[in-house]
Tab-separated table of C-alpha atoms (C1' of nucleotides) in Angstrom:
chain	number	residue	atom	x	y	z
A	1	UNK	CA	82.131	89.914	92.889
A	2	UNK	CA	83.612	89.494	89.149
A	3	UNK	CA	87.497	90.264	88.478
A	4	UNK	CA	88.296	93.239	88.468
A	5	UNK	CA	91.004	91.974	85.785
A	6	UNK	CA	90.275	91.331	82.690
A	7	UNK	CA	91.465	88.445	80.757
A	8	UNK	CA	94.242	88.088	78.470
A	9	UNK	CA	92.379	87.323	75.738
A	10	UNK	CA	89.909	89.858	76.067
A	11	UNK	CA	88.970	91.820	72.970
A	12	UNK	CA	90.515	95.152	73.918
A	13	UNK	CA	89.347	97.375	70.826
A	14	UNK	CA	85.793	97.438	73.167
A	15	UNK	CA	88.032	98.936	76.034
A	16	UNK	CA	89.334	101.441	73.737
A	17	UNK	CA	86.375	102.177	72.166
A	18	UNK	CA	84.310	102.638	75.416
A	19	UNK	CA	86.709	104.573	77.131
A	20	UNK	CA	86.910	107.244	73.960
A	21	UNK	CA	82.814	107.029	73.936
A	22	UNK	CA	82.632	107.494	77.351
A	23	UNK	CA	85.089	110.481	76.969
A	24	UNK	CA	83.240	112.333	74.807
A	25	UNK	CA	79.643	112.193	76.975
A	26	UNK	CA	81.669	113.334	80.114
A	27	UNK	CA	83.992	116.084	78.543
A	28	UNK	CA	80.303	117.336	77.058
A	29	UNK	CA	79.169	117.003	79.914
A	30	UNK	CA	81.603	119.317	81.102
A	31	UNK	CA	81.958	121.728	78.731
A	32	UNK	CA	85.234	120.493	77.979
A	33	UNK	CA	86.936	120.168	74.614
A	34	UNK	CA	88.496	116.753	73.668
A	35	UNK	CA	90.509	118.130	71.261
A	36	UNK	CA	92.386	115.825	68.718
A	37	UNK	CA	95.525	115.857	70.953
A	38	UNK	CA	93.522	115.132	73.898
A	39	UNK	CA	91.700	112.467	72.212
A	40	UNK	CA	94.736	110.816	71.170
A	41	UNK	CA	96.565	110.619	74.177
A	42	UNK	CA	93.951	109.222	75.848
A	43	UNK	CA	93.651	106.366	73.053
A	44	UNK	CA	96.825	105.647	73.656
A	45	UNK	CA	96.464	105.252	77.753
A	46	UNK	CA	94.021	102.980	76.445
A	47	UNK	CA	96.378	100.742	74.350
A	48	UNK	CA	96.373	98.143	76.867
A	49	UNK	CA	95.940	97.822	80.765
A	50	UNK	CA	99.346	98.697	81.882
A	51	UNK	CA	100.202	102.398	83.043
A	52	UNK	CA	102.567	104.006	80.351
A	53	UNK	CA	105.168	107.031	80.878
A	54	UNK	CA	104.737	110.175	79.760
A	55	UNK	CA	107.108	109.434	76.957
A	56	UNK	CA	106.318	106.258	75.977
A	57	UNK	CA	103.200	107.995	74.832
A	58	UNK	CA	105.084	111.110	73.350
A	59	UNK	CA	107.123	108.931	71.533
A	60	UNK	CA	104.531	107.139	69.707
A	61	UNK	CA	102.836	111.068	69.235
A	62	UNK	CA	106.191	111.951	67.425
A	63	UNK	CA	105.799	109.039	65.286
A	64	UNK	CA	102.687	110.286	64.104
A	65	UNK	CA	103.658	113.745	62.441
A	66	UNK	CA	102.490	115.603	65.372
A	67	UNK	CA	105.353	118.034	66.305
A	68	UNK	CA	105.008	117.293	69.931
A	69	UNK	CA	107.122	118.056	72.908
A	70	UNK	CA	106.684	116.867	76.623
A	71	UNK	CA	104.313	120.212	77.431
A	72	UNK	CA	102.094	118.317	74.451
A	73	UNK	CA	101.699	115.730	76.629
A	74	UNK	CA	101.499	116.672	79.872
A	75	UNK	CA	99.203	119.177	79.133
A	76	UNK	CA	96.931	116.487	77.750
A	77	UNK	CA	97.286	114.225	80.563
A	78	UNK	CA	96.370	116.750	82.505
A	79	UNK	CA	93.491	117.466	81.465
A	80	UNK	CA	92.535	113.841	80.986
A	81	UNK	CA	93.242	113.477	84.661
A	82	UNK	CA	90.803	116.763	85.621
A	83	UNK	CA	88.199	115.317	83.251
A	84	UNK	CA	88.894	111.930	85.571
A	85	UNK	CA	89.607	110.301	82.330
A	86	UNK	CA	93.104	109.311	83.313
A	87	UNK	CA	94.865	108.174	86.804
A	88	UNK	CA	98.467	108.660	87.655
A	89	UNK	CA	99.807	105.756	89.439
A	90	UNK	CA	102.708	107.480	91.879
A	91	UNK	CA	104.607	104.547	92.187
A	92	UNK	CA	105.240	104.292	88.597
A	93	UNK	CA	105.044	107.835	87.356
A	94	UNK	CA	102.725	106.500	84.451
A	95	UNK	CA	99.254	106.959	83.666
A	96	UNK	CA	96.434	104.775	83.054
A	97	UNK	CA	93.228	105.402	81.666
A	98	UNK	CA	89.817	105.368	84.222
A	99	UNK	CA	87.785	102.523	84.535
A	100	UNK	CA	84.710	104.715	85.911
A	101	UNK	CA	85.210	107.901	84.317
A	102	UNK	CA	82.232	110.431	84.826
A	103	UNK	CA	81.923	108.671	88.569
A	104	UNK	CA	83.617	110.633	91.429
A	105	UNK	CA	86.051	108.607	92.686
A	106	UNK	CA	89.669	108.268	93.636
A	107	UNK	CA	92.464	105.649	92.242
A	108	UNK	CA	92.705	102.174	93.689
A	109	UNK	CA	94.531	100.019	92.185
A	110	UNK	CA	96.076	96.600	91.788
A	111	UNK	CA	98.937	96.435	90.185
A	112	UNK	CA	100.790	93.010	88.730
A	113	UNK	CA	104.868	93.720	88.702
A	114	UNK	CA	105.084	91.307	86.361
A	115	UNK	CA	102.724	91.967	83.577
A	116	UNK	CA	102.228	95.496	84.956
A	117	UNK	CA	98.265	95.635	84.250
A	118	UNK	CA	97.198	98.220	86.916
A	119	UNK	CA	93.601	96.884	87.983
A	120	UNK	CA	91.174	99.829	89.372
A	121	UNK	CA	88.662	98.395	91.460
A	122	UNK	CA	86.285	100.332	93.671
A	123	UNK	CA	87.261	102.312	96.473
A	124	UNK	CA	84.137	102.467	98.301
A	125	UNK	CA	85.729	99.697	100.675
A	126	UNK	CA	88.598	100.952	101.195
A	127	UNK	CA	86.760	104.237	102.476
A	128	UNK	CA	85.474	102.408	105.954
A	129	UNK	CA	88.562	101.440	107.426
A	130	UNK	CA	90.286	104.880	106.545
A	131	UNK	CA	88.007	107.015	106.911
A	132	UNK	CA	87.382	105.812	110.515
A	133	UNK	CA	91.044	106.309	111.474
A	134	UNK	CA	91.129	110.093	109.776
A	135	UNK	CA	88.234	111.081	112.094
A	136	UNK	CA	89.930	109.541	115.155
A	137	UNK	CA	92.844	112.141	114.095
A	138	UNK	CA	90.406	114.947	113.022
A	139	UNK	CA	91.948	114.896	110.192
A	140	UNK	CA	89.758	116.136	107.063
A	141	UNK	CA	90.124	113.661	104.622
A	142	UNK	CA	90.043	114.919	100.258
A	143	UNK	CA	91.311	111.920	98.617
A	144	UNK	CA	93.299	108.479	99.032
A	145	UNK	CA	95.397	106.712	96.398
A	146	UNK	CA	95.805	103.254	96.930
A	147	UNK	CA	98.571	101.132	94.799
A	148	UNK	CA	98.353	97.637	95.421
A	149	UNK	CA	101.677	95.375	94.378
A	150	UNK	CA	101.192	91.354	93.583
A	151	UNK	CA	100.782	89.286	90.963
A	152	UNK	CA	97.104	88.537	89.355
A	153	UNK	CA	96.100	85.745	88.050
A	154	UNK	CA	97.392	85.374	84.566
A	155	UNK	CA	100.864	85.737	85.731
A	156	UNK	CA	100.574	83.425	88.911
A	157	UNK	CA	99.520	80.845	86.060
A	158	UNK	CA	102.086	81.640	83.918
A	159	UNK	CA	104.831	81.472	86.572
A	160	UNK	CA	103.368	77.956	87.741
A	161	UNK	CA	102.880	79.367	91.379
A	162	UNK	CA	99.114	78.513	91.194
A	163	UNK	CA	97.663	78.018	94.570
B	1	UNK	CA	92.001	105.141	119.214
B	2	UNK	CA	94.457	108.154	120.002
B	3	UNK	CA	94.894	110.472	117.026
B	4	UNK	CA	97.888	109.495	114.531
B	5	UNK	CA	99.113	113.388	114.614
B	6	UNK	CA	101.407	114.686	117.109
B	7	UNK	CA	100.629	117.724	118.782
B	8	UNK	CA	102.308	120.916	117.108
B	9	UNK	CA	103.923	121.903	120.288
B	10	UNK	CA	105.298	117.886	120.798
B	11	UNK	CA	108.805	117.751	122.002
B	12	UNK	CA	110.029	116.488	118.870
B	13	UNK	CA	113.873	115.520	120.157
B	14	UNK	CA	112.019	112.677	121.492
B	15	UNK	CA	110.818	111.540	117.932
B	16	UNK	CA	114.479	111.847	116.705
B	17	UNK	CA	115.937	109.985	119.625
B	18	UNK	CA	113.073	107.652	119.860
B	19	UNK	CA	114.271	106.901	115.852
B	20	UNK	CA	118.073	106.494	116.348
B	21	UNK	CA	117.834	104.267	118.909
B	22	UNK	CA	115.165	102.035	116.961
B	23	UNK	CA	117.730	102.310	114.385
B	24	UNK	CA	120.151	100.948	116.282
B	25	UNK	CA	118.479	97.934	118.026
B	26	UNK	CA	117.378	97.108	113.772
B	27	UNK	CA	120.252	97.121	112.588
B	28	UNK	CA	121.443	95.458	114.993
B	29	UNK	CA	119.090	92.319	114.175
B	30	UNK	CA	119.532	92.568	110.749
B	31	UNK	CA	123.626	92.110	111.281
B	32	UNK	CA	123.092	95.158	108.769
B	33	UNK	CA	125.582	98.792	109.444
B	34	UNK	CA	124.096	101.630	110.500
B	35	UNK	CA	127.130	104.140	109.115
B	36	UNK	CA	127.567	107.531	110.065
B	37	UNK	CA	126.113	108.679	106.664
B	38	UNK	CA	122.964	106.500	107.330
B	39	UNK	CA	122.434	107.089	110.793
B	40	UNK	CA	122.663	111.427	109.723
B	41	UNK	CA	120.133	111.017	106.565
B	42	UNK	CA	118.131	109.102	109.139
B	43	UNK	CA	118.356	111.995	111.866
B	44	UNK	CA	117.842	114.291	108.807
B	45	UNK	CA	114.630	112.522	107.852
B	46	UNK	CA	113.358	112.960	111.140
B	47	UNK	CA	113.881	116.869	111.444
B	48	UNK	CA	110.252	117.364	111.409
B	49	UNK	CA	106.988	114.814	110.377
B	50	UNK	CA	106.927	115.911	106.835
B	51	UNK	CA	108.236	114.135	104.168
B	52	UNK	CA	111.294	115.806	102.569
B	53	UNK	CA	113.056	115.601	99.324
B	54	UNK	CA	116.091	113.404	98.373
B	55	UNK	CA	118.177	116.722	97.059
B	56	UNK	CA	116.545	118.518	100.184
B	57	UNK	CA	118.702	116.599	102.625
B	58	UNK	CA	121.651	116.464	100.021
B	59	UNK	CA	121.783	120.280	100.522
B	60	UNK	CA	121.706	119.647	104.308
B	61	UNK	CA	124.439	116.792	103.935
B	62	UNK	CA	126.949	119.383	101.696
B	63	UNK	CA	126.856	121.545	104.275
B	64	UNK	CA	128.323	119.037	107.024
B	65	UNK	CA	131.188	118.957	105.132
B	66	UNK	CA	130.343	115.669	103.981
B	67	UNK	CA	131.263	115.234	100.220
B	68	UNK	CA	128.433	114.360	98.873
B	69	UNK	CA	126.662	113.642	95.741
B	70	UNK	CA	123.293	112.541	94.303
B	71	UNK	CA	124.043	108.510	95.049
B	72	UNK	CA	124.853	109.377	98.200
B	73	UNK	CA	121.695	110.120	99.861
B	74	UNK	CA	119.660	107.690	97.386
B	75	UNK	CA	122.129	104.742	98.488
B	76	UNK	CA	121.314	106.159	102.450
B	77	UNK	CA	117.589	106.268	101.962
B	78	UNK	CA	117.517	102.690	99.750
B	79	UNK	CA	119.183	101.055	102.525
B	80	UNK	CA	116.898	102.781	105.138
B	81	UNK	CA	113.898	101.641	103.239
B	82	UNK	CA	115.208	98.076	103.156
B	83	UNK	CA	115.601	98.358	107.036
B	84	UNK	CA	111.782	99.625	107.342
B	85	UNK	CA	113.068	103.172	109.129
B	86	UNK	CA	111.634	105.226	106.458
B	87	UNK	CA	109.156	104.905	103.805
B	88	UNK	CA	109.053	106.950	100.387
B	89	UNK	CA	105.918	108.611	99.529
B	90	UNK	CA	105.363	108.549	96.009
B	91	UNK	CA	102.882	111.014	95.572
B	92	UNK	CA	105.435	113.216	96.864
B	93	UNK	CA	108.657	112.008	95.606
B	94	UNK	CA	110.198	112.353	99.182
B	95	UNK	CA	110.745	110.382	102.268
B	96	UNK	CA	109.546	110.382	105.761
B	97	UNK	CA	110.680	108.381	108.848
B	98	UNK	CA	108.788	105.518	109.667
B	99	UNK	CA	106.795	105.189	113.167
B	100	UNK	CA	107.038	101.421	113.394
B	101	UNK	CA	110.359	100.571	112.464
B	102	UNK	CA	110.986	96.733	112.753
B	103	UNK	CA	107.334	95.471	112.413
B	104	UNK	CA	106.532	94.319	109.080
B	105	UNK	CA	104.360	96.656	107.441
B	106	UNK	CA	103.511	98.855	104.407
B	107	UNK	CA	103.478	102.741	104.513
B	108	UNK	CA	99.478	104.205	105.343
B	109	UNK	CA	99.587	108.106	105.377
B	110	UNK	CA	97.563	110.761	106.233
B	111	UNK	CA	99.188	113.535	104.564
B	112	UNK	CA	98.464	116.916	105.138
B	113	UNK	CA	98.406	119.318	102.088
B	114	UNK	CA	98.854	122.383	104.029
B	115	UNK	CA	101.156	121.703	106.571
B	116	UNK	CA	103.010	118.639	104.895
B	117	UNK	CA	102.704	116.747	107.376
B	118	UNK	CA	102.794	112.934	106.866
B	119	UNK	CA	101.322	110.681	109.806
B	120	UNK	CA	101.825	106.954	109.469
B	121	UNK	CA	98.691	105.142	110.430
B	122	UNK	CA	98.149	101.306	111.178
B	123	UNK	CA	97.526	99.523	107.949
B	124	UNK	CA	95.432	96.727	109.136
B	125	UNK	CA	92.395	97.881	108.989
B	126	UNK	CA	93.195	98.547	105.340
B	127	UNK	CA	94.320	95.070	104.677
B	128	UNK	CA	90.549	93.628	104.933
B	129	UNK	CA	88.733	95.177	102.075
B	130	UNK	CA	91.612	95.456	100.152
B	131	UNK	CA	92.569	91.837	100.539
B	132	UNK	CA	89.073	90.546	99.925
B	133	UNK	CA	89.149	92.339	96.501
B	134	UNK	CA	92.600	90.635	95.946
B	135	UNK	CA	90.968	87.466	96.280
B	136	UNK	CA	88.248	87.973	94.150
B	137	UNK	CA	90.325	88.087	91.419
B	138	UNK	CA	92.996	85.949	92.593
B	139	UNK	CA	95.503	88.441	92.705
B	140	UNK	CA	98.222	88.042	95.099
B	141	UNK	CA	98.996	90.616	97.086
B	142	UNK	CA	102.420	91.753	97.848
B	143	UNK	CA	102.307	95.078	99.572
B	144	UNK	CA	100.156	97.801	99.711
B	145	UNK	CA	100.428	101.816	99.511
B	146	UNK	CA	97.635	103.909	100.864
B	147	UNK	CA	98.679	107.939	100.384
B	148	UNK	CA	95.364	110.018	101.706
B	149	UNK	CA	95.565	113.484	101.810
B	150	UNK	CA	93.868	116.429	103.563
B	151	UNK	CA	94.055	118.626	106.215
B	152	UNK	CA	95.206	118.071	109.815
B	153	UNK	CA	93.361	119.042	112.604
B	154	UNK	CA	95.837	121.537	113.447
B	155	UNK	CA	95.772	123.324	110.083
B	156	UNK	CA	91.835	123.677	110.174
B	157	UNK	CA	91.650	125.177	113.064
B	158	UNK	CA	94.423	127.554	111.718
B	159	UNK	CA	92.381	128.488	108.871
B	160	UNK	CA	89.109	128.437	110.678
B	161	UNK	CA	87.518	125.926	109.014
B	162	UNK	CA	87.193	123.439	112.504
B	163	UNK	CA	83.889	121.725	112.636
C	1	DG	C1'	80.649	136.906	58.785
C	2	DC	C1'	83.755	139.811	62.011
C	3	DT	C1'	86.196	140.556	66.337
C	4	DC	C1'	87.787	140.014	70.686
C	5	DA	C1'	88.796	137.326	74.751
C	6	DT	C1'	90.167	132.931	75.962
C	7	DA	C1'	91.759	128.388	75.434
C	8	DT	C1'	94.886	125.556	73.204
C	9	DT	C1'	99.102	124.401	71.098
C	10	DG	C1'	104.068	125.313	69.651
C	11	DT	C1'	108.672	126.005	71.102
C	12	DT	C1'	112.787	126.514	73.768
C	13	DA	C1'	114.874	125.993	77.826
C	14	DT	C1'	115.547	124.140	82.244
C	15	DA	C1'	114.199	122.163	86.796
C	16	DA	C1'	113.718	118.175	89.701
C	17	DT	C1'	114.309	113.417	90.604
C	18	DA	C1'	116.988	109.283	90.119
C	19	DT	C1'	120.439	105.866	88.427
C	20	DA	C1'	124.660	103.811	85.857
C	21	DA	C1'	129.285	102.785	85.988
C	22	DC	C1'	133.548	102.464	87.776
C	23	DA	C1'	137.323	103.948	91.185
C	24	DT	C1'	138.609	104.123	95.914
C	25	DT	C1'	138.293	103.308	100.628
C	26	DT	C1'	136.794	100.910	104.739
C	27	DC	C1'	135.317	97.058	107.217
C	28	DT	C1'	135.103	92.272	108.680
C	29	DA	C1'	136.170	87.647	109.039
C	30	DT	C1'	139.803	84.671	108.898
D	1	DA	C1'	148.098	90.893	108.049
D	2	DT	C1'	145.156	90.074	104.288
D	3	DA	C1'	141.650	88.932	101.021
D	4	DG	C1'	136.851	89.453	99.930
D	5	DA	C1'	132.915	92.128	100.568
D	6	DA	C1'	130.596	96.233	101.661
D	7	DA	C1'	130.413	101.054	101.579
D	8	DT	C1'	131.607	105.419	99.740
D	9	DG	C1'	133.537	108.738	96.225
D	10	DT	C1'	133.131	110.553	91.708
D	11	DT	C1'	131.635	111.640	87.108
D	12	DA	C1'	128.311	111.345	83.955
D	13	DT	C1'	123.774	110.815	82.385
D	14	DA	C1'	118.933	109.092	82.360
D	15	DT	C1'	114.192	110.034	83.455
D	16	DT	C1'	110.323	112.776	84.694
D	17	DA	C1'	108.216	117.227	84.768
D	18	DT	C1'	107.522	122.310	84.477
D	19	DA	C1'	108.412	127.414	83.325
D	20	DA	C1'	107.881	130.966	80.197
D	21	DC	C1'	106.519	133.092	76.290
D	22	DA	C1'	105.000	133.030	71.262
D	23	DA	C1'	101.724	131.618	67.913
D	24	DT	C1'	97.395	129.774	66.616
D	25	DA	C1'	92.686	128.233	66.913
D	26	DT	C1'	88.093	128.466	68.956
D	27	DG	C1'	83.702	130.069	70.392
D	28	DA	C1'	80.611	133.878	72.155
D	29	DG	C1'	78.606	137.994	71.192
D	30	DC	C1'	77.741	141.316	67.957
DNA sequence: GCTCATATTGTTATAATATAACATTTCTAT
DNA sequence: ATAGAAATGTTATATTATAACAATATGAGC
């Protein structure tokens, strides 16, 4: 299996651009409108691979002669999140835009604390293990949200605590 | 394996007892003070299986006379989380007592969404998968936070919906 | 092209959750 | 007894998120 990280030096204007193409099949798909807002907001999820606040990304709205206040962009995140556009990482309250948008799936993540780059990697795996100990409970199961805390690669490297 | 939920009708002074005197013997080993403030937020935490809010038991706490404000019960719950006798669910933004106080472990929940209740499950099984996709991209993993949620066996038979 | 129902956005206010900063008190080890 | 450290009290404020209602824009059907 390949990283689910991406390197620093990766040419991230593909990730952006991807992610906005990849927004516009699905909300068609959906007979949803990405609406200039909406399409904003989610470029700027997409401005790297670290979960962002709420107002981090208003902030840079207001900047931008949009007359925004925090319904402005919670409304959009939330509908980038229905779309599955756009996770919400719980243990940051910040957002982070979907590696597999379109696919149903829930978040999993790996998450560096020092960098912050949130990794989503597939949750198929994780779905074994759990599922087996919901049905032992009878417990239905809807979704699971896995945040994973380390340090990836980069960082390890960086930190000279290379194994 | 034995289901992970407690019985609605379980005699939950047990729980709560079962918790305080846990507390006590971890403390205890970790030369660390279980104060009358921490040792009620903990008892408070363990009124029921369901995660409750920070301001939730601050309400409680004002009524015991206790003069209490906001740092109050965060300071309380910090210092129980540091101890391992209650984990924070994020998706939630509340707290919940933890079953396995003293072993060395991350929070896995099964969390009701009808009932609220929040029942901590063993996280080994979890740590496979997850740690094999840690390793594939060299991430080192720290701790891990699995949140599923669903519906208890209890609730579906409540709302008809048993298999 | 109109027109209406609906979806989206604007706007103001406020709720809910959490922490900073510093003063005071209590505890513990000596 | 006392000094240093830990815990608590207190006031203020930061951060995150939603409620409620008004105004505007959009798209479907005519």
């Amino acid at each position: 299996m390949t990283s689910p990280f991406l390197h620093k030096g990766h040419d991230h204007s593909t990730c952006i651009q991807t992610a906005l193409d990849a927004a516009d099949v699905v909300c068609q798909s959906h007979k949803a409108r990405l609406t200039p807002i909406r399409r904003r907001v989610l470029e700027l999820v997409w401005q790297g691979h670290s979960p962002l606040g709420a107002y981090e990304l208003l902030k840079t709205l207001k900047t931008e002669g949009h007359n925004s206040a925090p319904p402005t962009i919670y409304r959009a995140l939330e509908f980038l999140i229905q779309q599955g556009l756009v996770h919400r990482i719980a243990s940051l309250n910040a957002y982070v835009g979907c590696n597999r948008p379109g696919e149903h799936h829930d978040g999993t993540f790996l998450i560096c604390h020092v960098c912050g780059t949130a990794a989503e990697i597939p949750d198929n795996p994780m779905w074994g293990p759990i599922s087996e100990m919901a049905q032992a409970g009878n417990f239905r199961l809807s979704h699971v949200n896995v945040e994973a805390v380390g340090e990836c690669a980069d960082c390890q490297r960086a930190t000279g605590q290379e194994s």
